[in-house]
CSV table of C-alpha atoms and ligand atoms in Angstrom, one decimal:
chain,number,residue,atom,x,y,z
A,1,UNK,CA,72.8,90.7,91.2
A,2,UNK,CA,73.6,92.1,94.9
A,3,UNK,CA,71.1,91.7,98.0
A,4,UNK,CA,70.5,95.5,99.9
A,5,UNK,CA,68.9,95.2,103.3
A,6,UNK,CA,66.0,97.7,103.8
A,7,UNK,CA,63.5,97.2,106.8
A,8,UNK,CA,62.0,94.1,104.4
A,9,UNK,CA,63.5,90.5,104.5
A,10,UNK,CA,65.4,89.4,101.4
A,11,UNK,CA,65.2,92.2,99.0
A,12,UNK,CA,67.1,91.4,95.2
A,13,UNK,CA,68.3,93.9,93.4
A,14,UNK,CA,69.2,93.6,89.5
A,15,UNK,CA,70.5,96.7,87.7
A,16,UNK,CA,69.5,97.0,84.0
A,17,UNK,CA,72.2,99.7,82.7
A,18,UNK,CA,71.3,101.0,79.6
A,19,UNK,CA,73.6,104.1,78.8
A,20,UNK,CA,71.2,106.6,78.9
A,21,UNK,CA,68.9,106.0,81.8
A,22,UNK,CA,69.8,102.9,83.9
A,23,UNK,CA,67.1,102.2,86.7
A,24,UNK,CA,67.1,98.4,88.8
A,25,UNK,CA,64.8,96.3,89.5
A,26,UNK,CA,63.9,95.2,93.5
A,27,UNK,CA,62.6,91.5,93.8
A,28,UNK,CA,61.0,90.6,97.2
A,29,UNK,CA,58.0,89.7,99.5
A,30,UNK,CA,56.1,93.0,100.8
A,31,UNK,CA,57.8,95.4,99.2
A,32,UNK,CA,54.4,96.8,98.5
A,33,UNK,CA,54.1,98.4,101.5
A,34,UNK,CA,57.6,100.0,101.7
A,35,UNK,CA,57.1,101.7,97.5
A,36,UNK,CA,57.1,105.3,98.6
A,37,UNK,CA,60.3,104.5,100.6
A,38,UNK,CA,62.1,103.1,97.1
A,39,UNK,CA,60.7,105.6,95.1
A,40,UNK,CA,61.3,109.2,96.6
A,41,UNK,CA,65.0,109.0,96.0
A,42,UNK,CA,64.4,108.6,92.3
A,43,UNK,CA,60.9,110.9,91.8
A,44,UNK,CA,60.3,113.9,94.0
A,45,UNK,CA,56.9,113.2,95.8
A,46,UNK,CA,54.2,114.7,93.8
A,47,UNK,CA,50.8,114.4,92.5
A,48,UNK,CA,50.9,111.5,90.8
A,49,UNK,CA,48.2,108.5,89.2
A,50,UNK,CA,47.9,104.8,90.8
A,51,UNK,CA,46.6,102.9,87.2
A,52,UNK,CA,45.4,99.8,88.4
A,53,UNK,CA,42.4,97.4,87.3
A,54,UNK,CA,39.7,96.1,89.1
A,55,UNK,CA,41.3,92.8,90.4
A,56,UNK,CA,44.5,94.5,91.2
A,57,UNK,CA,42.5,97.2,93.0
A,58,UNK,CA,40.8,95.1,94.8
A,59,UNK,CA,43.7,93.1,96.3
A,60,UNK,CA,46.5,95.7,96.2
A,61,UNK,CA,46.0,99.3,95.7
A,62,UNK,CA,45.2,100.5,99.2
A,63,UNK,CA,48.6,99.1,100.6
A,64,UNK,CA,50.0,101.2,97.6
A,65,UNK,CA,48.1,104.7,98.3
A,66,UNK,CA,48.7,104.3,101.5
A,67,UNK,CA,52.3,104.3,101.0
A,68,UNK,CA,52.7,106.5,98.6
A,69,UNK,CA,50.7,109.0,101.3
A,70,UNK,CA,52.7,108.2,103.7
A,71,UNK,CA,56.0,109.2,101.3
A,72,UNK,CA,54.5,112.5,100.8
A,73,UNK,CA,53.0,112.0,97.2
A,74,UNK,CA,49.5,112.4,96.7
A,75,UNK,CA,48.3,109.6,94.9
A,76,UNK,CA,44.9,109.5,92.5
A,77,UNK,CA,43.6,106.1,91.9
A,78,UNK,CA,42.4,105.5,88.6
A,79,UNK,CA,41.2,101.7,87.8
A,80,UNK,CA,40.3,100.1,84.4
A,81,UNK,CA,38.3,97.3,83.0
A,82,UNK,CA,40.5,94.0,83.7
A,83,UNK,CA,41.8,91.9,80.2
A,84,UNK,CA,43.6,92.4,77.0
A,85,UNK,CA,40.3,94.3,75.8
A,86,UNK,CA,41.7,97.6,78.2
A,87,UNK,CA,44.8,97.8,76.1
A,88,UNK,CA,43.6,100.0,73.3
A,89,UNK,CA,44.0,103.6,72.3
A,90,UNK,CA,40.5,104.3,73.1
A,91,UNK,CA,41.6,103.6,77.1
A,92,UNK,CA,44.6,105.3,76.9
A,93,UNK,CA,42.7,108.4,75.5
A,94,UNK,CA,40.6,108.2,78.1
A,95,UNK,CA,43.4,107.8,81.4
A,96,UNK,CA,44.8,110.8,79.6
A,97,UNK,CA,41.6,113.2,80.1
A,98,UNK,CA,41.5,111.6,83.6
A,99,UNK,CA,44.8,113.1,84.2
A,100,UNK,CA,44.2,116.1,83.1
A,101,UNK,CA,41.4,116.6,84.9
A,102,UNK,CA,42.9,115.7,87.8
A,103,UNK,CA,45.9,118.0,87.6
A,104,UNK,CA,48.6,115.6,87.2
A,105,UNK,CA,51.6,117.8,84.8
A,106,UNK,CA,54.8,117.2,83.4
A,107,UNK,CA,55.7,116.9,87.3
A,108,UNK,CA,53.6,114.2,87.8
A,109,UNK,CA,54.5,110.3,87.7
A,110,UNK,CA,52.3,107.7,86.9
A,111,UNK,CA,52.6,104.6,89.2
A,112,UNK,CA,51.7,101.0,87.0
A,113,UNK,CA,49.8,98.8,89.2
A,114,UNK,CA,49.0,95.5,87.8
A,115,UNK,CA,49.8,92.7,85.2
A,116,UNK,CA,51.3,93.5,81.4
A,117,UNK,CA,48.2,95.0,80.3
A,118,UNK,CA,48.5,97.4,82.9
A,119,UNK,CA,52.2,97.4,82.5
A,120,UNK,CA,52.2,98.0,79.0
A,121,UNK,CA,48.8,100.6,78.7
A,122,UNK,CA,50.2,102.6,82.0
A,123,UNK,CA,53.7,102.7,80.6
A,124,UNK,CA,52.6,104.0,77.1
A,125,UNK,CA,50.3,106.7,78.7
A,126,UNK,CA,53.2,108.1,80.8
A,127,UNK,CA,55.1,108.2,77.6
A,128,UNK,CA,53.0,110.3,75.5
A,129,UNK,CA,51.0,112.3,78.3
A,130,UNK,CA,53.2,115.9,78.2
A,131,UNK,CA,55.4,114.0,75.7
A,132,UNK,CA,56.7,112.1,78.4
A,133,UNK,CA,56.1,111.6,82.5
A,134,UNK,CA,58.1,108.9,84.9
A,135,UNK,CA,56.4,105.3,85.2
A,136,UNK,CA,57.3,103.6,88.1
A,137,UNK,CA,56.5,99.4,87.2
A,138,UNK,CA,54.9,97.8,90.0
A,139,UNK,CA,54.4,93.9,88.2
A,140,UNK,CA,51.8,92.0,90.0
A,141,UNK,CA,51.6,88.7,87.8
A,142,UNK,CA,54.8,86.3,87.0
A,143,UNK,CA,54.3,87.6,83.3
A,144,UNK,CA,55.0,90.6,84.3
A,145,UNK,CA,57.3,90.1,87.4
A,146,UNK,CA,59.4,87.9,85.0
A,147,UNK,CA,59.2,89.9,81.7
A,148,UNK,CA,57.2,92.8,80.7
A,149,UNK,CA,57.9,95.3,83.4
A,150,UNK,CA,61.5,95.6,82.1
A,151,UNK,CA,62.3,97.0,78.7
A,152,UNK,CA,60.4,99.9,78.3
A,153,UNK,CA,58.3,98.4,75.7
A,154,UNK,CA,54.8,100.2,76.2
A,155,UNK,CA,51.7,99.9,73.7
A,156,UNK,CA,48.1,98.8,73.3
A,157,UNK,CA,46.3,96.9,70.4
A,158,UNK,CA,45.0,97.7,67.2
A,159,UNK,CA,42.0,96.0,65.9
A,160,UNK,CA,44.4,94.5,63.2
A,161,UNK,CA,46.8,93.5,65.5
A,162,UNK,CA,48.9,92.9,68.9
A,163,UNK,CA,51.1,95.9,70.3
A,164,UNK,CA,50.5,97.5,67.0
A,165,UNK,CA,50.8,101.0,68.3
A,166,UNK,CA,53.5,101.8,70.7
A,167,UNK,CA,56.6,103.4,72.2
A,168,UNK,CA,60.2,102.8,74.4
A,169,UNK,CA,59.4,104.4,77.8
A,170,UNK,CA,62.0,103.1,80.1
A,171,UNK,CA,61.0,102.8,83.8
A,172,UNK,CA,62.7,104.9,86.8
A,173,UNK,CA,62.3,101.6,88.8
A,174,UNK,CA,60.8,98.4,89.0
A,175,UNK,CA,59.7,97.1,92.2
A,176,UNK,CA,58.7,93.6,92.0
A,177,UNK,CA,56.6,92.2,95.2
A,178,UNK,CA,56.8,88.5,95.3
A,179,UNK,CA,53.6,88.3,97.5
A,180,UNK,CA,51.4,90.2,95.7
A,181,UNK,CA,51.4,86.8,93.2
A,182,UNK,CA,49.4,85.0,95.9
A,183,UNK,CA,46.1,86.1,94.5
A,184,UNK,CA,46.7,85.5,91.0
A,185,UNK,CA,43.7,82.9,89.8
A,186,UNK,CA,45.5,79.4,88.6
A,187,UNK,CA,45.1,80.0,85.0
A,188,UNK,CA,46.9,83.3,85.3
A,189,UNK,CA,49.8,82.6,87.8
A,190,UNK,CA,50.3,79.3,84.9
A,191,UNK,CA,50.0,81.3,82.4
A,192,UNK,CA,53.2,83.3,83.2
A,193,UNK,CA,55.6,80.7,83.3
A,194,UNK,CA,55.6,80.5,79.6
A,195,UNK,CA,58.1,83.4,79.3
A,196,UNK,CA,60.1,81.6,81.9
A,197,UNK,CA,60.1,77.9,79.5
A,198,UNK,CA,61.2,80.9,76.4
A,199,UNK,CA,63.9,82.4,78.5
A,200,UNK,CA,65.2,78.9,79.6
A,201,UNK,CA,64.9,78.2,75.5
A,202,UNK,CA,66.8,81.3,74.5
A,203,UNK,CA,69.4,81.4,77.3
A,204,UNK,CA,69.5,79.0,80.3
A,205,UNK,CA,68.4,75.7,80.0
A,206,UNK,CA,68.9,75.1,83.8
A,207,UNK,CA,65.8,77.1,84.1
A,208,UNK,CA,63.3,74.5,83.6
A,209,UNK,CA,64.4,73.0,87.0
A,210,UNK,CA,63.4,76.8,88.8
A,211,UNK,CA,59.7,76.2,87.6
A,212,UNK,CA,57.6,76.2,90.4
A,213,UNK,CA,56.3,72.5,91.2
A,214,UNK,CA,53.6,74.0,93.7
A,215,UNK,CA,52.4,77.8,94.1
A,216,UNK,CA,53.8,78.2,97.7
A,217,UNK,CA,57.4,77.7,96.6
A,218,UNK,CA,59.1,80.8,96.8
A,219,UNK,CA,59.5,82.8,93.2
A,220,UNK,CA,62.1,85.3,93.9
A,221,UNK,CA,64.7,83.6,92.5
A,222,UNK,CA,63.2,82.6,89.5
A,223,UNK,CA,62.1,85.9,89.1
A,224,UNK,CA,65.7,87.2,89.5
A,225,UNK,CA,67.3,84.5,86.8
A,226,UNK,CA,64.7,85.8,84.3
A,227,UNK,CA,65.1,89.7,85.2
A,228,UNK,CA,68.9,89.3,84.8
A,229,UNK,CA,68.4,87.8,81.4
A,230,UNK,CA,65.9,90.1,80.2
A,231,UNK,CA,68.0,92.6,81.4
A,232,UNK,CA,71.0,91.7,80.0
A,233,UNK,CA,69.7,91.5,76.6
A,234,UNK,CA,67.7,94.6,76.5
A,235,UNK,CA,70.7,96.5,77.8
A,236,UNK,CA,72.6,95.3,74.8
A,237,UNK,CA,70.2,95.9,72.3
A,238,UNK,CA,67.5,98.4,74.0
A,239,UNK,CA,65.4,99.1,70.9
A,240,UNK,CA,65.6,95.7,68.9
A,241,UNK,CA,67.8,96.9,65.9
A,242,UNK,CA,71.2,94.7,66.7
A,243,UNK,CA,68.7,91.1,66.4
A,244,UNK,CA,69.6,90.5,69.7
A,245,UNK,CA,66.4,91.1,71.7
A,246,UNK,CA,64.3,90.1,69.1
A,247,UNK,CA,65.5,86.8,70.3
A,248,UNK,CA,62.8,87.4,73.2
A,249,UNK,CA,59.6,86.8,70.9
A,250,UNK,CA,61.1,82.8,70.5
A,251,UNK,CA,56.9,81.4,70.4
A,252,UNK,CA,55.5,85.0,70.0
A,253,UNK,CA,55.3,85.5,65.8
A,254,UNK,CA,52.7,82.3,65.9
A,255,UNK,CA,52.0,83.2,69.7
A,256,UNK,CA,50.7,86.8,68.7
A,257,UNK,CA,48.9,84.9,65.7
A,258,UNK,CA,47.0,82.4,67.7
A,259,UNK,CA,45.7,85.5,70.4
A,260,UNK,CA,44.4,87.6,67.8
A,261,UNK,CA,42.6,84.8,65.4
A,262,UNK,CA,41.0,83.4,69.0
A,263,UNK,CA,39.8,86.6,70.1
A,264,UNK,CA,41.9,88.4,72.7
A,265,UNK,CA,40.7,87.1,76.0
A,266,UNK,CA,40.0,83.4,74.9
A,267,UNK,CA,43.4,82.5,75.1
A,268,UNK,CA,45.6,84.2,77.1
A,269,UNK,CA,49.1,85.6,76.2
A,270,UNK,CA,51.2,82.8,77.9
A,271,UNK,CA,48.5,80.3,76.6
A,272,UNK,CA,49.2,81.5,73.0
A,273,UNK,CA,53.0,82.0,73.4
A,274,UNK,CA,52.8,78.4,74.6
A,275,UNK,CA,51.4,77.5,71.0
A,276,UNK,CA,53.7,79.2,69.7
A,277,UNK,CA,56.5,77.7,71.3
A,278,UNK,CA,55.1,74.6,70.4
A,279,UNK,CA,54.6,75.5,66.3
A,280,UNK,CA,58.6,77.2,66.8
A,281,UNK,CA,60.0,74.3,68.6
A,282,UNK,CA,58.8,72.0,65.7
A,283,UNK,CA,60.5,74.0,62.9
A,284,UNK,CA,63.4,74.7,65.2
A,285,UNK,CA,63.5,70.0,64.6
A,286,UNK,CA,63.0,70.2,61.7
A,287,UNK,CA,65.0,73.8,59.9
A,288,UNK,CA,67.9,74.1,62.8
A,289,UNK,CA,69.1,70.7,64.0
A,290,UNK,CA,67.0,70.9,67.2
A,291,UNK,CA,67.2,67.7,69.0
A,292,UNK,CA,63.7,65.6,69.4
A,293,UNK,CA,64.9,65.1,73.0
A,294,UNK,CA,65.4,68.6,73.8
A,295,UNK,CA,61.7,69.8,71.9
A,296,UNK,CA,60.0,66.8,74.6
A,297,UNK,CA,61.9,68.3,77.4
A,298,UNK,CA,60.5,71.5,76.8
A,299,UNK,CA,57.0,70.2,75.6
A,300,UNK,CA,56.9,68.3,78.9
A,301,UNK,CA,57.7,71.9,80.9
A,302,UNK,CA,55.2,73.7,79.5
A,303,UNK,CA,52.3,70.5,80.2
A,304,UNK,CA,53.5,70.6,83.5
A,305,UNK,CA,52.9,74.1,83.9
A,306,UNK,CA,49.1,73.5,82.6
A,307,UNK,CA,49.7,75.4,79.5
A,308,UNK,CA,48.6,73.8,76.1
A,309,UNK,CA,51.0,72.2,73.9
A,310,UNK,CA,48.3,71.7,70.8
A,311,UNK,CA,46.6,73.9,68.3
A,312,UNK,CA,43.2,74.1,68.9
A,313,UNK,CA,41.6,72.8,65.7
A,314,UNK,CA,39.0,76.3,65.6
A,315,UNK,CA,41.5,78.2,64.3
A,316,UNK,CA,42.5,77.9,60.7
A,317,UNK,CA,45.5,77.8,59.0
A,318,UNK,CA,44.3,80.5,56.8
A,319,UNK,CA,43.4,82.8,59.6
A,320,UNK,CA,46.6,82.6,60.9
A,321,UNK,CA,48.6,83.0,58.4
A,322,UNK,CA,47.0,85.9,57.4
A,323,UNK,CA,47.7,87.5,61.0
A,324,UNK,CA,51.1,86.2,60.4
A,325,UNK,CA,51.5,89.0,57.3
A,326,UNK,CA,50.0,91.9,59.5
A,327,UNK,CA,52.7,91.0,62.0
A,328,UNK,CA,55.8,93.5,62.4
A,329,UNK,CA,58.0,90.7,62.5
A,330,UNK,CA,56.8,90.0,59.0
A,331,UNK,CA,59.1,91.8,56.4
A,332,UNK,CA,58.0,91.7,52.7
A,333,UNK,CA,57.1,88.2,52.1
A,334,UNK,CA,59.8,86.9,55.2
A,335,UNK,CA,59.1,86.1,58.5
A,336,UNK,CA,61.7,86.5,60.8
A,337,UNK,CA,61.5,83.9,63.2
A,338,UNK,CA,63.2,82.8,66.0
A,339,UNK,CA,64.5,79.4,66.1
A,340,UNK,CA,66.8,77.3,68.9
A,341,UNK,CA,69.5,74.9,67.0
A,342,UNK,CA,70.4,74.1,70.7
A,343,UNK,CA,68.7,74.7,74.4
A,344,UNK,CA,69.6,77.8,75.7
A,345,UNK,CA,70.6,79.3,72.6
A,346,UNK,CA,68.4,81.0,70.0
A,347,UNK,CA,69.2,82.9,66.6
A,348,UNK,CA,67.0,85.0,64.1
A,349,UNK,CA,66.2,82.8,60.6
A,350,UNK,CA,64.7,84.7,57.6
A,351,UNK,CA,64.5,81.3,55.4
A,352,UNK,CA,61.4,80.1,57.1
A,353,UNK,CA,58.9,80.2,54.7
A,354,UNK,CA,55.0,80.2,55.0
A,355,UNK,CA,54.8,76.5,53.9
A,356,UNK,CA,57.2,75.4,56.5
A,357,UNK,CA,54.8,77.1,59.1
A,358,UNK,CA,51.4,75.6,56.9
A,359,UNK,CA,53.4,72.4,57.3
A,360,UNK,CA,54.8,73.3,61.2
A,361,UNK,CA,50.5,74.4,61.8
A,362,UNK,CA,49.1,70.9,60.3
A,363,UNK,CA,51.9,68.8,62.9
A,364,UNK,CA,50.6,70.6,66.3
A,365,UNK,CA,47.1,70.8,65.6
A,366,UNK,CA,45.0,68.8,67.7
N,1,NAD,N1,56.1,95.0,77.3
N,1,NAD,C1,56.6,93.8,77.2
N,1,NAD,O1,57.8,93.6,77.0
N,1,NAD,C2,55.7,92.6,77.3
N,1,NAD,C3,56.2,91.3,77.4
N,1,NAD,C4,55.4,90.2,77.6
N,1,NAD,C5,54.0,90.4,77.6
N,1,NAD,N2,53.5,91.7,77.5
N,1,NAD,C6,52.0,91.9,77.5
N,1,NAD,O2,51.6,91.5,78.8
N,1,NAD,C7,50.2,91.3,78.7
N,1,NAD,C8,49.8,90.0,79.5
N,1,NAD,O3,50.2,90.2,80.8
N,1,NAD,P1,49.4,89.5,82.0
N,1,NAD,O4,49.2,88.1,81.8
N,1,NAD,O5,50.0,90.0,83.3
N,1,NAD,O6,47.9,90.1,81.8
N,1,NAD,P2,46.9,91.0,82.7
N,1,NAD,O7,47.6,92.3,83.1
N,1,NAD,O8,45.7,91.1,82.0
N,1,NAD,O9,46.7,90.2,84.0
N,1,NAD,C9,46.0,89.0,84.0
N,1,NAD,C10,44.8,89.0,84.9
N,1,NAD,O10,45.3,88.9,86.3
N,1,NAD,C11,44.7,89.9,87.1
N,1,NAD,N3,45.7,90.2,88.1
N,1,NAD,C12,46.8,90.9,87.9
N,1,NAD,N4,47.6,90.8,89.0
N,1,NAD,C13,46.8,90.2,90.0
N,1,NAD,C14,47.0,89.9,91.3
N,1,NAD,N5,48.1,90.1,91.9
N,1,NAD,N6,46.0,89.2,92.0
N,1,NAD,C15,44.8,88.9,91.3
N,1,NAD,N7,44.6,89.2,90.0
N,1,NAD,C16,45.6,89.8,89.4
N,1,NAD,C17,44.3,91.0,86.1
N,1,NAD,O11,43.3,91.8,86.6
N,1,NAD,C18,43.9,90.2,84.9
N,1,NAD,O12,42.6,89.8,85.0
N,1,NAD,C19,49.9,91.2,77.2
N,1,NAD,O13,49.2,92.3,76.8
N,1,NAD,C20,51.3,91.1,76.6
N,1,NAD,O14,51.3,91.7,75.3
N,1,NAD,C21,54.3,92.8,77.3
């Protein structure tokens, strides 16, 4: 992690080197208005697309054309529906034709504007619009500032299930502005410190104490912690074969579960990762030697962060466990889940079986 000096306060920088295209990631405050500057010695200006939604739009996007202009691209706004409900093939399909019509070719660039949904629809656009275009990730919630904007994971839902359809699309760059989180509602900016609690879970225990205790404490270096460890375990295992950053979906096979049976939208991601957490920190006790102290510790973190720590009692154990078999982590009859023996450490266990979850479902239901 090394600290560069443009005309911006404290700017962070955190390289993510994968072999074949390494890009970094700048963390600060404003940086917004400076993008064009940080981006036009990686992606020759150009006509490029702004994908943004309405919320984002309305708070951010004019800073962003405006520098972009000013950098000598010419920009084309193009803003979606807000929600998990954007992320389908349907609006991809339908950016694409948008881009076409407006001229944007394998020269272009496509500029992701927003929170994961954006992050993750945007990104898999640019990776199949003329087989492949640059996507600059521009995270604007602490989801995506912490998590999703690095990896190159890209996708939108199928009616059967999360992030069904997908590609790797690696960013050129991520540019991170801190002060764009400012007008992220409550539920949202909360909702984004559940990949935080999983990263402390999975790697770093001392990162409970970097959770925010009020929203006007500065993020940056919680953002930078979790970067570097995403970074540093998608850079060893960039497209999940070696087990290692599977690791990351610690809370996400029941998490993933728990959106889809609610209805995406009714519970958010973070909110359902946080059940899942939950549902993986109880077999984690009980199958991996998980100490009772350590489960509270991180129970009591995610409460704190006004995330829920219960099943809600609308969703049945049958629903779920029938999303559970549609999931890709599900392999012929085995789940592979992730489990945490110890804080800050996390393996892959294929012995959990779907009684130990029916049994794990029944113990956090509310
Ligand atoms: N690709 C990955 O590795 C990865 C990792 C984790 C999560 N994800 C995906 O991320 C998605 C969830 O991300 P999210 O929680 O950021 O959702 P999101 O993009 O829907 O954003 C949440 C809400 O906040 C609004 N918003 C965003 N930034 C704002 C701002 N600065 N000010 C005001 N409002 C703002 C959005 O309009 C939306 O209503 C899920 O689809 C999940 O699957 C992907």
């Amino acid at each position: 992690m090394t600290a560069t000096t443009p005309s911006i306060q404290t700017v962070t920088k955190i390289p993510v080197p994968l072999t074949a295209h390494p890009y970094e990631v700048f963390i600060g405050k404003g940086l917004l208005t400076e993008i064009g500057e940080y981006t036009t010695p990686i992606v020759a200006p150009c006509r490029c697309v702004v994908i943004t939604d309405e919320n984002v739009a309305a708070n951010h996007a004019g800073i962003l054309m405006e520098s972009l202009g000013r950098s000598g691209f010419d920009p084309q706004l193009l803003v979606i529906p807000p929600g998990e409900q954007s992320k389908s093939m349907s609006e991809a399909s339908k950016l694409c034709d948008r881009m076409i019509e407006l001229g944007i070719d394998r020269k272009g660039a496509v500029f992701a504007l927003g929170g994961g949904v954006i992050g993750d629809l945007a990104g898999f656009v640019a990776s199949i619009f003329y087989r492949g275009i640059p996507v600059i990730q521009i995270p604007t919630t602490v989801i995506s500032q912490v998590d999703s904007s690095v990896g190159g994971k890209t996708g939108v839902n199928s009616h059967l299930g999360k992030n069904l359809i997908g590609s790797f699309h690696q960013p050129l760059v991520v540019i991170a502005d801190t002060g764009t989180l400012c007008t992220l509602p409550e539920r949202v900016f909360n909702e984004g410190l559940a990949e935080t609690i999983k990263h402390a879970v999975i790697a770093d225990a001392s990162l409970l104490d970097l959770l925010p205790t009020d929203r006007s404490r500065d993020l940056a270096p919680m953002i930078a912690r979790n970067i570097a460890i995403k970074a540093a375990i998608v850079t060893e295992d960039e497209f999940e074969t070696k087990g290692r950053r599977a690791l990351l979906n610690f809370g996400h096979t029941i998490g993933h579960a728990v959106e889809s049976v609610a209805g995406y939208g009714v519970l958010s991601h973070g909110e359902s990762v946080s059940i899942g957490m939950i549902a993986a920190l109880d077999l984690s006790v009980r199958l991996a030697g998980l100490s009772l102290i350590d489960a509270e510790k991180v129970r009591c973190a995610i409460r704190a962060c006004g995330l829920p720590d219960t099943l809600p009692s609308s969703l049945s154990t049958e629903s779920l466990l029938a999303a559970l078999q549609r999931d890709k982590k599900f392999d012929r009859g085995a789940i592979r889940f992730v489990l945490s023996g110890q804080l800050g450490s996390a393996f892959i266990s294929d012995q959990v079986t779907l009684e130990d979850i029916t049994e794990t479902l029944s113990r956090i239901r509310r």
